[in-house]
Tab-separated table of C-alpha atoms in Angstrom:
chain	number	residue	atom	x	y	z
A	1	UNK	CA	194.164	47.110	157.135
A	2	UNK	CA	194.674	47.287	152.912
A	3	UNK	CA	196.760	44.392	151.930
A	4	UNK	CA	199.266	44.391	148.515
A	5	UNK	CA	197.897	42.416	145.620
A	6	UNK	CA	200.516	42.664	143.355
A	7	UNK	CA	203.144	46.034	142.445
A	8	UNK	CA	202.757	46.077	138.751
A	9	UNK	CA	206.780	47.147	136.913
A	10	UNK	CA	208.281	50.913	136.402
A	11	UNK	CA	206.444	51.738	132.897
A	12	UNK	CA	202.793	50.846	133.720
A	13	UNK	CA	201.618	53.490	131.008
A	14	UNK	CA	197.154	51.803	131.946
A	15	UNK	CA	195.396	48.810	134.479
A	16	UNK	CA	192.227	48.131	133.560
A	17	UNK	CA	189.886	45.153	135.879
A	18	UNK	CA	187.182	42.938	133.530
A	19	UNK	CA	183.817	42.669	135.066
A	20	UNK	CA	184.668	40.452	137.975
A	21	UNK	CA	187.430	41.574	138.855
A	22	UNK	CA	189.490	39.055	139.028
A	23	UNK	CA	191.109	39.531	136.105
A	24	UNK	CA	193.911	42.771	135.290
A	25	UNK	CA	194.671	44.064	132.433
A	26	UNK	CA	198.492	46.143	132.603
A	27	UNK	CA	199.840	47.762	129.711
A	28	UNK	CA	203.034	49.535	129.367
A	29	UNK	CA	205.161	51.700	127.766
A	30	UNK	CA	207.337	49.716	125.957
A	31	UNK	CA	203.965	47.413	123.686
A	32	UNK	CA	203.453	44.867	126.099
A	33	UNK	CA	200.164	43.325	127.495
A	34	UNK	CA	200.249	40.991	130.511
A	35	UNK	CA	197.464	39.706	131.947
A	36	UNK	CA	196.488	38.994	136.074
A	37	UNK	CA	194.211	36.636	137.670
A	38	UNK	CA	192.900	35.818	141.140
A	39	UNK	CA	194.715	33.239	142.654
A	40	UNK	CA	192.859	30.431	143.857
A	41	UNK	CA	190.318	29.981	146.693
A	42	UNK	CA	189.133	33.555	145.393
A	43	UNK	CA	189.425	34.298	148.142
A	44	UNK	CA	192.953	34.350	148.360
A	45	UNK	CA	194.376	38.316	148.324
A	46	UNK	CA	197.201	38.109	145.554
A	47	UNK	CA	197.805	38.258	141.842
A	48	UNK	CA	198.761	35.498	139.384
A	49	UNK	CA	200.513	36.360	136.115
A	50	UNK	CA	199.357	34.437	133.224
A	51	UNK	CA	199.904	36.472	130.050
A	52	UNK	CA	202.706	38.718	129.165
A	53	UNK	CA	204.074	39.554	125.841
A	54	UNK	CA	205.347	42.695	123.677
A	55	UNK	CA	201.515	42.805	121.421
A	56	UNK	CA	202.188	46.280	120.220
A	57	UNK	CA	206.014	48.911	119.001
A	58	UNK	CA	204.959	52.083	120.651
A	59	UNK	CA	203.270	52.767	124.569
A	60	UNK	CA	200.046	51.700	125.251
A	61	UNK	CA	197.369	54.392	126.802
A	62	UNK	CA	194.004	52.244	126.907
A	63	UNK	CA	193.028	49.082	127.880
A	64	UNK	CA	188.583	48.379	127.730
A	65	UNK	CA	187.212	44.968	128.887
A	66	UNK	CA	184.456	43.547	126.857
A	67	UNK	CA	181.971	43.108	128.540
A	68	UNK	CA	181.562	39.376	129.646
A	69	UNK	CA	178.477	37.705	127.295
A	70	UNK	CA	181.791	37.841	123.963
A	71	UNK	CA	184.226	35.615	126.420
A	72	UNK	CA	187.637	37.225	127.539
A	73	UNK	CA	188.109	39.762	125.006
A	74	UNK	CA	190.860	43.270	125.836
A	75	UNK	CA	190.873	45.997	123.127
A	76	UNK	CA	194.570	47.544	123.258
A	77	UNK	CA	194.739	51.427	121.711
A	78	UNK	CA	197.484	52.336	121.512
A	79	UNK	CA	199.748	56.049	121.249
A	80	UNK	CA	199.842	55.910	117.823
A	81	UNK	CA	195.763	55.137	117.491
A	82	UNK	CA	195.977	52.330	116.240
A	83	UNK	CA	192.605	49.905	118.265
A	84	UNK	CA	193.640	46.279	118.604
A	85	UNK	CA	191.354	43.791	120.525
A	86	UNK	CA	192.878	40.906	122.022
A	87	UNK	CA	191.087	37.452	122.598
A	88	UNK	CA	191.396	34.193	125.113
A	89	UNK	CA	191.694	31.428	122.412
A	90	UNK	CA	191.932	27.929	122.835
A	91	UNK	CA	195.198	27.551	120.484
A	92	UNK	CA	194.781	23.842	121.063
A	93	UNK	CA	192.875	21.045	123.512
A	94	UNK	CA	195.241	22.056	126.753
A	95	UNK	CA	195.766	25.677	126.420
A	96	UNK	CA	195.463	29.755	126.541
A	97	UNK	CA	196.171	31.750	124.136
A	98	UNK	CA	196.069	35.725	123.598
A	99	UNK	CA	195.640	36.188	120.012
A	100	UNK	CA	194.712	39.426	117.939
A	101	UNK	CA	191.618	39.560	116.601
A	102	UNK	CA	191.331	42.408	115.193
A	103	UNK	CA	192.470	45.824	114.719
A	104	UNK	CA	191.748	49.257	112.982
A	105	UNK	CA	192.689	53.073	112.890
A	106	UNK	CA	195.917	54.777	111.221
A	107	UNK	CA	198.389	57.564	112.217
A	108	UNK	CA	195.978	60.152	110.418
A	109	UNK	CA	192.653	59.860	111.592
A	110	UNK	CA	193.560	57.826	115.976
A	111	UNK	CA	191.158	56.550	117.479
A	112	UNK	CA	191.106	58.317	121.256
A	113	UNK	CA	189.085	56.074	123.031
A	114	UNK	CA	187.180	53.729	122.431
A	115	UNK	CA	183.505	52.017	124.121
A	116	UNK	CA	181.360	48.318	124.196
A	117	UNK	CA	177.845	48.423	124.281
A	118	UNK	CA	174.990	45.701	124.672
A	119	UNK	CA	172.114	46.052	122.102
A	120	UNK	CA	168.919	44.667	121.903
A	121	UNK	CA	170.954	43.524	117.790
A	122	UNK	CA	174.053	42.477	119.788
A	123	UNK	CA	177.332	44.409	120.461
A	124	UNK	CA	178.035	48.298	119.796
A	125	UNK	CA	181.015	50.040	120.369
A	126	UNK	CA	181.719	53.345	119.561
A	127	UNK	CA	185.537	55.096	118.292
A	128	UNK	CA	186.704	58.350	118.647
A	129	UNK	CA	188.838	59.860	115.853
A	130	UNK	CA	191.458	61.679	116.697
A	131	UNK	CA	189.357	63.992	113.886
A	132	UNK	CA	186.062	64.376	115.998
A	133	UNK	CA	185.231	61.861	113.822
A	134	UNK	CA	182.672	58.910	116.648
A	135	UNK	CA	181.534	55.625	114.616
A	136	UNK	CA	179.587	52.758	115.712
A	137	UNK	CA	180.381	49.783	115.242
A	138	UNK	CA	178.143	46.580	115.057
A	139	UNK	CA	179.474	43.023	115.238
A	140	UNK	CA	178.025	40.859	112.593
A	141	UNK	CA	178.694	37.939	114.093
A	142	UNK	CA	178.968	37.069	118.486
A	143	UNK	CA	181.263	34.235	118.100
A	144	UNK	CA	183.332	36.008	115.456
A	145	UNK	CA	185.981	39.333	117.687
A	146	UNK	CA	186.907	40.466	113.862
A	147	UNK	CA	183.531	40.232	111.982
A	148	UNK	CA	182.972	44.205	112.868
A	149	UNK	CA	180.437	46.282	110.406
A	150	UNK	CA	180.169	50.140	110.476
A	151	UNK	CA	177.566	51.513	111.633
A	152	UNK	CA	177.060	55.367	111.821
A	153	UNK	CA	179.584	58.303	111.895
A	154	UNK	CA	179.433	61.464	112.678
A	155	UNK	CA	180.074	65.248	114.560
A	156	UNK	CA	179.989	65.272	118.351
A	157	UNK	CA	176.959	68.216	117.170
A	158	UNK	CA	174.041	69.227	118.267
A	159	UNK	CA	173.306	70.609	114.476
A	160	UNK	CA	173.686	68.446	112.114
A	161	UNK	CA	175.968	71.750	109.346
A	162	UNK	CA	178.390	72.386	111.373
A	163	UNK	CA	180.736	75.163	110.882
A	164	UNK	CA	184.100	75.058	111.403
A	165	UNK	CA	187.556	73.911	109.797
A	166	UNK	CA	188.828	70.728	110.159
A	167	UNK	CA	189.548	69.749	113.713
A	168	UNK	CA	192.327	68.588	116.151
A	169	UNK	CA	191.390	66.464	119.264
A	170	UNK	CA	194.310	65.654	122.053
A	171	UNK	CA	192.372	63.150	123.719
A	172	UNK	CA	187.828	61.614	124.254
A	173	UNK	CA	185.991	59.856	127.113
A	174	UNK	CA	183.225	57.865	126.747
A	175	UNK	CA	180.396	56.012	128.920
A	176	UNK	CA	177.492	54.025	127.627
A	177	UNK	CA	174.358	53.780	129.168
A	178	UNK	CA	175.007	50.044	132.321
A	179	UNK	CA	171.400	49.890	131.651
A	180	UNK	CA	170.389	46.095	130.938
A	181	UNK	CA	166.416	45.871	129.398
A	182	UNK	CA	163.113	47.026	129.718
A	183	UNK	CA	163.521	47.544	125.863
A	184	UNK	CA	165.718	51.012	126.877
A	185	UNK	CA	167.125	52.283	123.172
A	186	UNK	CA	170.516	51.678	123.455
A	187	UNK	CA	172.757	55.249	123.953
A	188	UNK	CA	175.875	56.405	125.053
A	189	UNK	CA	177.981	59.648	126.763
A	190	UNK	CA	180.599	61.298	125.172
A	191	UNK	CA	182.939	64.386	125.372
A	192	UNK	CA	185.384	65.250	123.918
A	193	UNK	CA	189.979	67.589	124.371
A	194	UNK	CA	189.723	69.906	120.790
A	195	UNK	CA	190.865	73.591	119.661
A	196	UNK	CA	186.939	73.006	118.563
A	197	UNK	CA	184.505	74.236	121.193
A	198	UNK	CA	180.905	72.761	118.715
A	199	UNK	CA	183.209	69.507	120.041
A	200	UNK	CA	183.787	69.510	123.119
A	201	UNK	CA	180.606	69.362	124.909
A	202	UNK	CA	179.505	66.182	126.028
A	203	UNK	CA	176.635	64.987	124.686
A	204	UNK	CA	174.376	62.004	125.128
A	205	UNK	CA	173.726	60.450	121.874
A	206	UNK	CA	170.064	57.801	121.575
A	207	UNK	CA	169.705	54.988	118.992
A	208	UNK	CA	166.763	56.392	117.013
A	209	UNK	CA	165.237	52.582	115.984
A	210	UNK	CA	162.333	54.529	113.884
A	211	UNK	CA	164.843	55.839	111.024
A	212	UNK	CA	167.660	53.613	112.100
A	213	UNK	CA	170.537	57.083	113.192
A	214	UNK	CA	171.496	58.354	116.483
A	215	UNK	CA	170.816	61.631	117.803
A	216	UNK	CA	172.084	64.418	120.125
A	217	UNK	CA	169.672	63.956	123.136
A	218	UNK	CA	170.815	65.939	125.589
A	219	UNK	CA	173.877	68.504	126.080
A	220	UNK	CA	175.920	68.681	129.918
A	221	UNK	CA	177.022	71.906	129.916
A	222	UNK	CA	175.924	75.541	131.541
A	223	UNK	CA	175.627	78.470	128.533
A	224	UNK	CA	178.623	79.836	129.564
A	225	UNK	CA	180.312	76.125	129.393
A	226	UNK	CA	180.015	74.540	126.159
A	227	UNK	CA	182.694	75.088	125.253
A	228	UNK	CA	185.034	74.067	127.708
A	229	UNK	CA	187.031	70.560	126.866
A	230	UNK	CA	185.835	67.607	129.203
A	231	UNK	CA	188.631	65.119	130.542
A	232	UNK	CA	186.353	62.338	131.451
A	233	UNK	CA	182.537	61.590	131.542
A	234	UNK	CA	181.333	58.082	134.106
A	235	UNK	CA	178.165	57.350	133.269
A	236	UNK	CA	176.195	55.430	137.370
A	237	UNK	CA	174.293	52.551	136.860
A	238	UNK	CA	170.600	52.820	137.911
A	239	UNK	CA	168.478	51.092	140.346
A	240	UNK	CA	164.894	52.220	140.630
A	241	UNK	CA	166.062	56.545	140.787
A	242	UNK	CA	163.973	58.294	138.457
A	243	UNK	CA	166.920	60.163	136.880
A	244	UNK	CA	170.196	59.636	135.675
A	245	UNK	CA	173.179	60.734	137.503
A	246	UNK	CA	176.310	61.176	134.764
A	247	UNK	CA	178.998	63.211	136.110
A	248	UNK	CA	181.803	65.273	133.621
A	249	UNK	CA	184.539	66.242	134.561
A	250	UNK	CA	186.807	69.655	132.530
A	251	UNK	CA	188.746	72.098	134.544
A	252	UNK	CA	186.147	73.625	135.693
A	253	UNK	CA	185.513	70.763	138.163
A	254	UNK	CA	183.724	67.299	138.914
A	255	UNK	CA	180.191	68.206	137.375
A	256	UNK	CA	177.283	66.185	138.935
A	257	UNK	CA	174.506	65.598	136.707
A	258	UNK	CA	170.760	64.101	136.094
A	259	UNK	CA	169.833	63.584	133.539
A	260	UNK	CA	165.604	63.286	132.798
A	261	UNK	CA	163.891	60.247	131.328
A	262	UNK	CA	160.987	61.527	129.623
A	263	UNK	CA	162.522	63.430	125.895
A	264	UNK	CA	160.396	66.398	125.459
A	265	UNK	CA	158.600	67.211	122.132
A	266	UNK	CA	161.433	68.035	120.524
A	267	UNK	CA	162.407	64.240	121.502
A	268	UNK	CA	165.513	66.393	124.304
A	269	UNK	CA	165.809	64.811	128.020
A	270	UNK	CA	166.136	67.632	130.778
A	271	UNK	CA	169.769	68.242	132.762
A	272	UNK	CA	170.372	69.825	136.219
A	273	UNK	CA	173.548	70.172	137.662
A	274	UNK	CA	173.322	69.403	141.183
A	275	UNK	CA	177.141	69.497	142.098
A	276	UNK	CA	180.137	71.882	140.997
A	277	UNK	CA	182.756	69.477	143.746
A	278	UNK	CA	186.697	70.161	143.566
A	279	UNK	CA	189.429	68.403	145.649
A	280	UNK	CA	191.869	67.563	143.289
A	281	UNK	CA	195.121	69.579	142.546
A	282	UNK	CA	194.701	69.480	138.765
A	283	UNK	CA	192.605	67.704	136.580
A	284	UNK	CA	190.254	64.793	136.683
A	285	UNK	CA	191.765	61.884	134.207
A	286	UNK	CA	189.870	59.042	135.068
A	287	UNK	CA	186.809	58.573	137.225
A	288	UNK	CA	184.376	54.814	137.778
A	289	UNK	CA	180.401	54.387	139.484
A	290	UNK	CA	180.515	51.034	142.362
A	291	UNK	CA	177.900	49.051	141.550
A	292	UNK	CA	174.718	50.703	142.918
A	293	UNK	CA	175.625	54.087	141.114
A	294	UNK	CA	175.959	55.971	144.234
A	295	UNK	CA	179.748	56.107	144.914
A	296	UNK	CA	181.831	57.480	142.417
A	297	UNK	CA	185.580	57.501	142.028
A	298	UNK	CA	188.059	59.636	140.885
A	299	UNK	CA	191.341	60.320	140.067
A	300	UNK	CA	194.078	62.393	138.359
A	301	UNK	CA	197.262	65.081	137.956
A	302	UNK	CA	197.457	65.024	141.476
A	303	UNK	CA	197.612	60.740	141.737
A	304	UNK	CA	195.309	60.772	144.305
A	305	UNK	CA	192.321	58.915	144.527
A	306	UNK	CA	189.211	60.188	145.801
A	307	UNK	CA	185.400	59.034	147.024
A	308	UNK	CA	182.101	61.329	145.971
A	309	UNK	CA	178.723	60.497	147.109
A	310	UNK	CA	175.887	62.498	148.251
A	311	UNK	CA	174.191	62.887	151.588
A	312	UNK	CA	170.347	61.614	152.157
A	313	UNK	CA	170.032	65.614	151.156
A	314	UNK	CA	171.146	64.778	148.150
A	315	UNK	CA	174.487	67.271	148.779
A	316	UNK	CA	178.038	65.742	146.923
A	317	UNK	CA	180.673	65.901	148.689
A	318	UNK	CA	183.916	64.171	149.253
A	319	UNK	CA	183.874	60.562	151.529
A	320	UNK	CA	187.306	60.080	151.442
A	321	UNK	CA	190.259	60.015	150.210
A	322	UNK	CA	194.492	57.891	149.701
A	323	UNK	CA	197.428	59.310	148.816
A	324	UNK	CA	199.407	56.674	146.348
A	325	UNK	CA	202.556	55.210	148.475
A	326	UNK	CA	206.156	54.376	147.129
């Protein structure tokens, strides 16, 4: 039987578990950030509030934990498109406090989503902006989360020369390739919900070490669907498959894609849509894979949480569904 871990306050707008599932960050519509920790012993099925403070003037719309190698830190995105990085530091010899170490963004070019990835050269941060631009930052000092440098800036288009006017983007979704080690180059997936069809379709970007630039290596959309707005993307962990699995949610449903590992002579990776799933009433807003990359959890406009898996024949289906409780 399921047990209640925590009852959140009214006005809660977003939540995020850390990588080990022992800490929960909660953002509220009044700009309050709360941190909850698992009680000791770890088997205890309850959470304890360890920090609560109003850090922003407006609504916190998204929270992202940084990789654990870089300490306990979160990025908070506000409704006005400002990103602030908060780090838990020792204020004195006895207590830990959460302090802001970096803030960026402005009202004319809002940050819509931000994600972190660990590469061979250190920590990278990808940010998607309301004007359709993608910016990649790198951390200059692993011990100083305030020291970031812009590494690259580009638009989410296959052709290097774009012929569209000023873009206006409502939302964006980013997912780093979770695979680490093996000499694999850094790569991430990004899609937009915008008024510009060229930006929308999900594309995989990989860092070209030889030329020190980011290149699009795959586009996850059928020819007739390339202008569809993307609402969420999620790259599955790979524990030995000869291909990657990626989930992309649009208004047409939840698409599951297989992405090849070996580029062709043009540097592009093969793609195959293996499923188009439906079940949610309305749009899918958020998706998460389990650690094995075999089960996908989705939630959306209908408030349901649904779990998806492939059977032994590779056919994807809904494995379970959970209704919200009052």
